[in-house]
XYZ file of C-alpha atoms in Angstrom:
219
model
C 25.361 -3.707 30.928
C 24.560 -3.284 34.543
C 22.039 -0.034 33.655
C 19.755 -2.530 31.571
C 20.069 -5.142 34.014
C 19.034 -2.251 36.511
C 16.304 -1.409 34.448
C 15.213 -4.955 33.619
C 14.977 -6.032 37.222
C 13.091 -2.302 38.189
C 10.075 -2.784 35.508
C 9.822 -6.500 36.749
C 9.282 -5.236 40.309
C 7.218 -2.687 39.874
C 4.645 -3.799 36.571
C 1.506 -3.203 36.841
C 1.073 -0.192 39.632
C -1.253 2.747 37.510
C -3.151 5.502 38.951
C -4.274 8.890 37.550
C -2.310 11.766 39.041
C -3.695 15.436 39.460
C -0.643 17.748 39.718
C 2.306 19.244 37.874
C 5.211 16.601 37.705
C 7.249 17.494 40.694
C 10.407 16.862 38.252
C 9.535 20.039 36.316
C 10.430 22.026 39.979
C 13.990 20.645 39.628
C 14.750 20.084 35.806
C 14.109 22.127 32.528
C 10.549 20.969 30.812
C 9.143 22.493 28.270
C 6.620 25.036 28.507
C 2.679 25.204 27.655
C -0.611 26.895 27.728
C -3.208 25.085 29.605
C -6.189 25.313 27.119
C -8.531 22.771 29.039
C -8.951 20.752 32.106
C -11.435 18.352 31.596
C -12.849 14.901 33.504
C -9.791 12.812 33.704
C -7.493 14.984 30.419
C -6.332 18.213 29.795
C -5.662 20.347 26.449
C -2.240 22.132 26.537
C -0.600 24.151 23.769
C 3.318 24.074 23.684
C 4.626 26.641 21.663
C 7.416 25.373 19.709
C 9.657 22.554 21.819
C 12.612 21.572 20.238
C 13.614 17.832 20.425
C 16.597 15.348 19.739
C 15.155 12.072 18.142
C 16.268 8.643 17.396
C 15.754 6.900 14.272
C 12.565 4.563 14.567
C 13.269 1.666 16.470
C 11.326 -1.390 15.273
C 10.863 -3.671 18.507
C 7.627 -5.627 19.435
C 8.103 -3.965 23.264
C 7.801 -0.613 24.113
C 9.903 -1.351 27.278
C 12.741 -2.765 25.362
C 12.796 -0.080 22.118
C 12.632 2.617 25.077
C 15.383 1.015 26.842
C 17.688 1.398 23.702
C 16.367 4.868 23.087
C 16.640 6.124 26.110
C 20.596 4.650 26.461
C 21.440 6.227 23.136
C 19.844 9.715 24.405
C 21.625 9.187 27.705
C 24.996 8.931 25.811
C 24.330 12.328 23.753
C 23.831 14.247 26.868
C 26.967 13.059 28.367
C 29.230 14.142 25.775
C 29.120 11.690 22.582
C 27.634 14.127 20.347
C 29.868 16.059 17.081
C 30.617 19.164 20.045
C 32.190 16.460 23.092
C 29.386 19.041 24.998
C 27.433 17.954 27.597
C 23.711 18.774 27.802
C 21.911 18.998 31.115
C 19.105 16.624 31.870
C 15.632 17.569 30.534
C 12.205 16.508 31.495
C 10.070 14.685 29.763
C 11.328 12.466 27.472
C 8.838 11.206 24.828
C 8.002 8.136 23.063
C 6.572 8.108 19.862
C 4.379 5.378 18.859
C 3.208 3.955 15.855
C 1.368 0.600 16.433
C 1.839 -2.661 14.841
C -1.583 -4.370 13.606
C -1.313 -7.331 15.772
C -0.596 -8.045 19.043
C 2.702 -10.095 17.836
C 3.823 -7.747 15.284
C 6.696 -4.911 15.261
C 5.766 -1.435 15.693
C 7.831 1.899 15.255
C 9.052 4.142 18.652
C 11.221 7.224 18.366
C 12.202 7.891 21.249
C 13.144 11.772 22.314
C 14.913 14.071 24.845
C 13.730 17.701 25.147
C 16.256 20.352 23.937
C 16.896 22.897 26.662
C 16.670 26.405 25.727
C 20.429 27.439 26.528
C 21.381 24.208 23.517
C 18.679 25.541 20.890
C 19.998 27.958 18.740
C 23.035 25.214 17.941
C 22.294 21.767 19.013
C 25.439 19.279 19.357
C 24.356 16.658 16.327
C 25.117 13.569 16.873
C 25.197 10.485 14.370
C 22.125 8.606 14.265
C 20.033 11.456 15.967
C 18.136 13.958 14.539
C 16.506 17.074 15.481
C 12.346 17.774 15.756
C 11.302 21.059 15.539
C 7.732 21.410 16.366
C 5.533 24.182 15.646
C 2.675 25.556 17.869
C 1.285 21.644 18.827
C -2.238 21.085 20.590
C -1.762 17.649 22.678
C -4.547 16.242 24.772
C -3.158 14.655 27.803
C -3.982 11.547 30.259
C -1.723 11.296 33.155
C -0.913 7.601 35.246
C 2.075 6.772 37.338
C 4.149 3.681 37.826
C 6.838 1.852 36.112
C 5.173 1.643 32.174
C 4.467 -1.778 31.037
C 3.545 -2.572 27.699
C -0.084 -3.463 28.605
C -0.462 0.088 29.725
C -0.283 1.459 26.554
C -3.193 0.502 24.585
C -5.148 0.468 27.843
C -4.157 3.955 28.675
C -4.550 5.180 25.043
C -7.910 4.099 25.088
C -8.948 5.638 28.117
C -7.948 9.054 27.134
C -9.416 8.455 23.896
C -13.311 7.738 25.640
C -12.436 11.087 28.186
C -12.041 13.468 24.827
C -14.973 11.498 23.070
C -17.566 13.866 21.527
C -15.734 16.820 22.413
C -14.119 19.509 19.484
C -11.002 17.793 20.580
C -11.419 14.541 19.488
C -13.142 15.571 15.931
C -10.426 18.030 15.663
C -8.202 14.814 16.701
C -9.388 12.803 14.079
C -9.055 15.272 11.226
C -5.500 16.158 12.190
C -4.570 12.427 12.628
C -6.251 11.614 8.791
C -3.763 13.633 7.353
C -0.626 12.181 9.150
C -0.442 8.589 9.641
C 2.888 8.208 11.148
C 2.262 8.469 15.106
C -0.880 6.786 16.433
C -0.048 8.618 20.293
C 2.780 9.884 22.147
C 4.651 8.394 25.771
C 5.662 11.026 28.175
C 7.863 10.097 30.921
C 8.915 12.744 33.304
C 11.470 10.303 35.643
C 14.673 9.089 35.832
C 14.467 4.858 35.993
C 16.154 5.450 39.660
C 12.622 7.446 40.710
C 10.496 5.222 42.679
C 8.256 7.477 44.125
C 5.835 10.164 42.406
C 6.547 9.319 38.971
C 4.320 10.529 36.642
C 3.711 9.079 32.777
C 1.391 10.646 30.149
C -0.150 9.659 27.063
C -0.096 12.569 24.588
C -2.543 12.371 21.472
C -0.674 15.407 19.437
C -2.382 17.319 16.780
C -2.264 21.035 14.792
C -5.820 22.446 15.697
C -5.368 25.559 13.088
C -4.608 22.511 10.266
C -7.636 20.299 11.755
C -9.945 23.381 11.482
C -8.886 24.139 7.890
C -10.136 20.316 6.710
């Protein structure tokens, strides 16, 4: 109870502050993350390649906020890696964890967040399952990335989305994009957050559109 009040009262302070960042998130120098290719650095996105990350998942969580259905996410994640998983085995904090976001069609409608914590490598070949988790396993994934900082609010989202879709516009990655979006409609984009919610300095957010360039090209 006093983590979500915690929480609460630390998005209230600090809504509102975004700015584009320009450097590896410093909490990748101190915790596992997982690792990628840099494929392009363009005006204001980049095009990375991860090869394979391995990630523990909540069911969807149906909430109208993003703040709220990542505050329940991230509190059932935070329980796994302390021990309440099928092993009692604790698993060492990662970096980032991800949001996965499926829009509602109106502004006062529900949408769909799974919210993940990356696997590290020593807990991959047997991951501790856990009841009401389940495991992603992701093959070679292209994800064009937009990076902001700040305390996420749920304006930032479509706001932030947006932006990173007009960077990519009329390049091969946004046709290739669209193509691999067309034939899988469950996640519109993709939350990265690379900091603890006791972080008040440097934090660093991105907004991931992910997508299988090899499948894209094939359509």
């Amino acid at each position: 109870m006093r983590l979500c009040l915690f929480l609460f009262l630390v998005s209230k302070l600090c809504n509102g502050y975004s700015t584009k960042l320009n450097f590896y998130p410093p909490t990748c120098q101190r915790i596992e993350c997982p690792n990628y290719d840099l494929i392009e650095s363009g005006k204001d996105y980049e095009i990375r390649r991860y090869s394979s990350p391995m990630w523990m998942s909540t069911a969807p969580i149906d909430d109208i906020s993003y703040v709220s259905a990542t505050r329940t996410g991230f509190l059932r994640l935070f329980d796994y890696i302390q021990g309440k998983n099928n092993y009692h085995e604790t698993v060492k904090m990662t970096a980032p964890v991800i949001i996965q976001v499926k829009p509602s069609d109106g502004p006062f409608c529900v949408s769909s967040f799974v919210v993940s914590f990356y696997v590290p490598k020593k807990n991959q070949p047997n991951p501790p399952p856990a009841e009401g988790l389940h495991l992603q396993k992701w093959g070679k994934t292209y994800v064009a990335v937009r990076q902001f900082s700040g305390f996420i609010t749920d304006d930032d989202l479509p706001r932030e989305a947006a932006a990173l879709s007009a960077s990519i516009a009329g390049t091969k990655w946004a046709a290739a994009i669209d193509k691999s979006h067309a034939a899988d409609n469950t996640t519109l984009y993709t939350v990265a957050g690379y900091n603890s919610p006791f972080e008040f300095k440097n934090r660093v957010n991105e907004i991931w559109f992910t997508f299988d360039l090899d499948k894209a090209l094939a359509i």
